[in-house]
Amino acid sequence: MTIARTLLLGACLVLAAACGSDGGGGGGDAGTPNKVLVFSRTTGFRHPSIEPGVDAIRKLGDENGFAVDHTEDAAAFTSGNLAQYRAVVFLSTTGNPLDGDDERVAFEEFIRAGGGFVGIHAASDQNETSQTEWPWFGRLVGAYFGGHPLFTARPTGDASCQFQTITSCHDGVALIEDEDHPSTAHLAQASDASPPRWDVYDEFYGFATNPRGTVHVLATLDESTYLGLPGQLSAAGVMGEDHPIAWCQDFDGGRAFYTALGHDTMLYANDAYLKHVLGGILWATGAVRGDCG
Ligand SMILES: [Zn+2]
């Protein structure tokens, strides 16, 4: 990334609303307030990191010029209500969080009108009913959760990853594939390696299908950094050489960003991770550019 481009991105991060010509969602018209909705309804597993995640996204909004509303009420998904937002963040939603036809249609219309979607971690964890009834959401998020490995507990691990003596989180390395996208540029700049490496501690999802080919992959996991080591209890979530972990796509008239990282509560106090999420939100709102086609 050039210095000029870095400065421009910096200015965009400060003046989030000023850098996108195609505006945001709810329509992309200039009149749409710079506001995002965080949705965290769970009908399956509930992550302890949801509450810290909501607080962290509110803080990102305060510091970067966008307002944040939070709800766990699917009834918030009406065309009239969604029109005030540029993006909707599904923060570790699980199961079948948007189970009404009217709510689903309202959300599809929001995306088709140029709105943004940000999926974090369990947003890909949809139950069979959702997968069967609403395949559109599966295409929006890019892939469904497939599984994750388990390990013997790390004494210093955070409680949000632990089940008695085992943990779902591990130290690992993500390889940055897009060094320019606003969600990954800072990670590329922080590494001297090629491809750039991001050391991260979290629960590492694998997916039922590899989304490459339908999405623009931003980062992959180097499975050799966390699989096959002493202490690994389960091989769930293995994808092999090509293991996308964050991606984006221009989808059905709108923009969709997804990162599988975000299980561990500690990530919501981790600067590198929060900039990753911030870049995804700003891109999804249309505030900053990124090549996701
Ligand atoms: Zn998780």
mmCIF file of N, CA, C and O in Angstrom, residues 47-87:
data_model
loop_
_atom_site.group_PDB
_atom_site.id
_atom_site.type_symbol
_atom_site.label_atom_id
_atom_site.label_comp_id
_atom_site.label_asym_id
_atom_site.label_seq_id
_atom_site.Cartn_x
_atom_site.Cartn_y
_atom_site.Cartn_z
ATOM 1 N N HIS A 47 -22.960 -17.287 22.435
ATOM 2 C CA HIS A 47 -21.568 -16.971 22.756
ATOM 3 C C HIS A 47 -21.485 -15.916 23.861
ATOM 4 O O HIS A 47 -22.128 -14.871 23.762
ATOM 5 N N PRO A 48 -20.649 -16.170 24.874
ATOM 6 C CA PRO A 48 -20.451 -15.160 25.927
ATOM 7 C C PRO A 48 -19.826 -13.871 25.386
ATOM 8 O O PRO A 48 -19.860 -12.843 26.060
ATOM 9 N N SER A 49 -19.271 -13.935 24.186
ATOM 10 C CA SER A 49 -18.629 -12.727 23.637
ATOM 11 C C SER A 49 -19.621 -11.770 22.988
ATOM 12 O O SER A 49 -19.221 -10.696 22.520
ATOM 13 N N ILE A 50 -20.910 -12.121 22.957
ATOM 14 C CA ILE A 50 -21.868 -11.226 22.292
ATOM 15 C C ILE A 50 -21.935 -9.869 22.994
ATOM 16 O O ILE A 50 -21.832 -8.815 22.339
ATOM 17 N N GLU A 51 -22.102 -9.873 24.305
ATOM 18 C CA GLU A 51 -22.251 -8.588 25.008
ATOM 19 C C GLU A 51 -20.992 -7.728 24.873
ATOM 20 O O GLU A 51 -21.093 -6.545 24.518
ATOM 21 N N PRO A 52 -19.795 -8.287 25.134
ATOM 22 C CA PRO A 52 -18.590 -7.482 24.884
ATOM 23 C C PRO A 52 -18.489 -7.038 23.424
ATOM 24 O O PRO A 52 -17.974 -5.949 23.131
ATOM 25 N N GLY A 53 -18.984 -7.855 22.514
ATOM 26 C CA GLY A 53 -18.943 -7.502 21.091
ATOM 27 C C GLY A 53 -19.830 -6.301 20.783
ATOM 28 O O GLY A 53 -19.441 -5.406 20.030
ATOM 29 N N VAL A 54 -21.026 -6.292 21.359
ATOM 30 C CA VAL A 54 -21.927 -5.149 21.148
ATOM 31 C C VAL A 54 -21.270 -3.872 21.684
ATOM 32 O O VAL A 54 -21.251 -2.830 21.012
ATOM 33 N N ASP A 55 -20.713 -3.968 22.897
ATOM 34 C CA ASP A 55 -20.052 -2.792 23.495
ATOM 35 C C ASP A 55 -18.903 -2.310 22.608
ATOM 36 O O ASP A 55 -18.713 -1.106 22.415
ATOM 37 N N ALA A 56 -18.134 -3.265 22.081
ATOM 38 C CA ALA A 56 -16.970 -2.895 21.261
ATOM 39 C C ALA A 56 -17.405 -2.219 19.964
ATOM 40 O O ALA A 56 -16.777 -1.246 19.520
ATOM 41 N N ILE A 57 -18.484 -2.711 19.354
ATOM 42 C CA ILE A 57 -18.946 -2.098 18.093
ATOM 43 C C ILE A 57 -19.535 -0.715 18.363
ATOM 44 O O ILE A 57 -19.350 0.216 17.571
ATOM 45 N N ARG A 58 -20.201 -0.553 19.491
ATOM 46 C CA ARG A 58 -20.681 0.797 19.859
ATOM 47 C C ARG A 58 -19.506 1.764 19.966
ATOM 48 O O ARG A 58 -19.571 2.900 19.507
ATOM 49 N N LYS A 59 -18.426 1.291 20.595
ATOM 50 C CA LYS A 59 -17.246 2.140 20.773
ATOM 51 C C LYS A 59 -16.609 2.465 19.410
ATOM 52 O O LYS A 59 -16.209 3.607 19.165
ATOM 53 N N LEU A 60 -16.543 1.464 18.535
ATOM 54 C CA LEU A 60 -16.021 1.716 17.183
ATOM 55 C C LEU A 60 -16.853 2.795 16.493
ATOM 56 O O LEU A 60 -16.321 3.666 15.798
ATOM 57 N N GLY A 61 -18.172 2.737 16.695
ATOM 58 C CA GLY A 61 -19.047 3.737 16.098
ATOM 59 C C GLY A 61 -18.764 5.124 16.660
ATOM 60 O O GLY A 61 -18.618 6.100 15.910
ATOM 61 N N ASP A 62 -18.637 5.207 17.985
ATOM 62 C CA ASP A 62 -18.354 6.500 18.634
ATOM 63 C C ASP A 62 -17.068 7.102 18.088
ATOM 64 O O ASP A 62 -16.968 8.310 17.883
ATOM 65 N N GLU A 63 -16.085 6.240 17.882
ATOM 66 C CA GLU A 63 -14.752 6.731 17.487
ATOM 67 C C GLU A 63 -14.608 6.952 15.982
ATOM 68 O O GLU A 63 -13.625 7.545 15.548
ATOM 69 N N ASN A 64 -15.561 6.450 15.202
ATOM 70 C CA ASN A 64 -15.395 6.497 13.753
ATOM 71 C C ASN A 64 -16.594 7.073 13.003
ATOM 72 O O ASN A 64 -16.718 6.903 11.791
ATOM 73 N N GLY A 65 -17.463 7.732 13.734
ATOM 74 C CA GLY A 65 -18.481 8.521 13.063
ATOM 75 C C GLY A 65 -19.699 7.787 12.568
ATOM 76 O O GLY A 65 -20.337 8.231 11.614
ATOM 77 N N PHE A 66 -20.040 6.645 13.191
ATOM 78 C CA PHE A 66 -21.326 6.041 12.845
ATOM 79 C C PHE A 66 -22.072 5.643 14.115
ATOM 80 O O PHE A 66 -21.467 5.304 15.126
ATOM 81 N N ALA A 67 -23.383 5.747 14.044
ATOM 82 C CA ALA A 67 -24.216 5.394 15.186
ATOM 83 C C ALA A 67 -24.503 3.898 15.174
ATOM 84 O O ALA A 67 -24.490 3.268 14.114
ATOM 85 N N VAL A 68 -24.733 3.327 16.337
ATOM 86 C CA VAL A 68 -24.963 1.882 16.461
ATOM 87 C C VAL A 68 -26.220 1.633 17.291
ATOM 88 O O VAL A 68 -26.335 2.106 18.416
ATOM 89 N N ASP A 69 -27.157 0.917 16.707
ATOM 90 C CA ASP A 69 -28.299 0.398 17.461
ATOM 91 C C ASP A 69 -28.115 -1.101 17.613
ATOM 92 O O ASP A 69 -27.501 -1.748 16.759
ATOM 93 N N HIS A 70 -28.670 -1.644 18.683
ATOM 94 C CA HIS A 70 -28.551 -3.086 18.925
ATOM 95 C C HIS A 70 -29.930 -3.672 19.212
ATOM 96 O O HIS A 70 -30.727 -3.067 19.918
ATOM 97 N N THR A 71 -30.194 -4.837 18.641
ATOM 98 C CA THR A 71 -31.460 -5.506 18.942
ATOM 99 C C THR A 71 -31.293 -7.019 18.891
ATOM 100 O O THR A 71 -30.383 -7.542 18.230
ATOM 101 N N GLU A 72 -32.168 -7.704 19.624
ATOM 102 C CA GLU A 72 -32.293 -9.162 19.485
ATOM 103 C C GLU A 72 -33.726 -9.490 19.069
ATOM 104 O O GLU A 72 -34.176 -10.626 19.200
ATOM 105 N N ASP A 73 -34.430 -8.490 18.583
ATOM 106 C CA ASP A 73 -35.829 -8.630 18.220
ATOM 107 C C ASP A 73 -35.949 -8.693 16.696
ATOM 108 O O ASP A 73 -35.695 -7.708 15.996
ATOM 109 N N ALA A 74 -36.342 -9.861 16.178
ATOM 110 C CA ALA A 74 -36.467 -10.026 14.725
ATOM 111 C C ALA A 74 -37.496 -9.065 14.138
ATOM 112 O O ALA A 74 -37.441 -8.739 12.947
ATOM 113 N N ALA A 75 -38.417 -8.578 14.982
ATOM 114 C CA ALA A 75 -39.440 -7.650 14.487
ATOM 115 C C ALA A 75 -38.843 -6.312 14.047
ATOM 116 O O ALA A 75 -39.518 -5.506 13.405
ATOM 117 N N ALA A 76 -37.569 -6.087 14.364
ATOM 118 C CA ALA A 76 -36.892 -4.859 13.891
ATOM 119 C C ALA A 76 -36.658 -4.903 12.388
ATOM 120 O O ALA A 76 -36.338 -3.882 11.779
ATOM 121 N N PHE A 77 -36.808 -6.103 11.792
ATOM 122 C CA PHE A 77 -36.564 -6.251 10.354
ATOM 123 C C PHE A 77 -37.828 -5.947 9.558
ATOM 124 O O PHE A 77 -38.514 -6.850 9.066
ATOM 125 N N THR A 78 -38.139 -4.649 9.472
ATOM 126 C CA THR A 78 -39.176 -4.170 8.559
ATOM 127 C C THR A 78 -38.498 -3.216 7.594
ATOM 128 O O THR A 78 -37.456 -2.628 7.919
ATOM 129 N N SER A 79 -39.082 -3.055 6.417
ATOM 130 C CA SER A 79 -38.473 -2.162 5.428
ATOM 131 C C SER A 79 -38.348 -0.761 5.984
ATOM 132 O O SER A 79 -37.331 -0.090 5.797
ATOM 133 N N GLY A 80 -39.395 -0.312 6.697
ATOM 134 C CA GLY A 80 -39.384 1.042 7.243
ATOM 135 C C GLY A 80 -38.261 1.235 8.247
ATOM 136 O O GLY A 80 -37.553 2.249 8.215
ATOM 137 N N ASN A 81 -38.072 0.275 9.137
ATOM 138 C CA ASN A 81 -37.033 0.413 10.166
ATOM 139 C C ASN A 81 -35.639 0.269 9.578
ATOM 140 O O ASN A 81 -34.728 1.043 9.896
ATOM 141 N N LEU A 82 -35.457 -0.706 8.674
ATOM 142 C CA LEU A 82 -34.116 -0.943 8.115
ATOM 143 C C LEU A 82 -33.641 0.216 7.246
ATOM 144 O O LEU A 82 -32.434 0.413 7.071
ATOM 145 N N ALA A 83 -34.598 1.004 6.723
ATOM 146 C CA ALA A 83 -34.224 2.095 5.812
ATOM 147 C C ALA A 83 -33.311 3.125 6.459
ATOM 148 O O ALA A 83 -32.627 3.878 5.774
ATOM 149 N N GLN A 84 -33.280 3.154 7.797
ATOM 150 C CA GLN A 84 -32.430 4.148 8.471
ATOM 151 C C GLN A 84 -30.977 3.676 8.607
ATOM 152 O O GLN A 84 -30.131 4.443 9.065
ATOM 153 N N TYR A 85 -30.703 2.419 8.231
ATOM 154 C CA TYR A 85 -29.353 1.869 8.431
ATOM 155 C C TYR A 85 -28.614 1.682 7.108
ATOM 156 O O TYR A 85 -29.230 1.397 6.078
ATOM 157 N N ARG A 86 -27.292 1.787 7.185
ATOM 158 C CA ARG A 86 -26.459 1.500 6.013
ATOM 159 C C ARG A 86 -25.967 0.062 6.020
ATOM 160 O O ARG A 86 -25.557 -0.455 4.978
ATOM 161 N N ALA A 87 -25.924 -0.550 7.203
ATOM 162 C CA ALA A 87 -25.487 -1.950 7.272
ATOM 163 C C ALA A 87 -26.110 -2.615 8.498
ATOM 164 O O ALA A 87 -26.437 -1.948 9.484
#
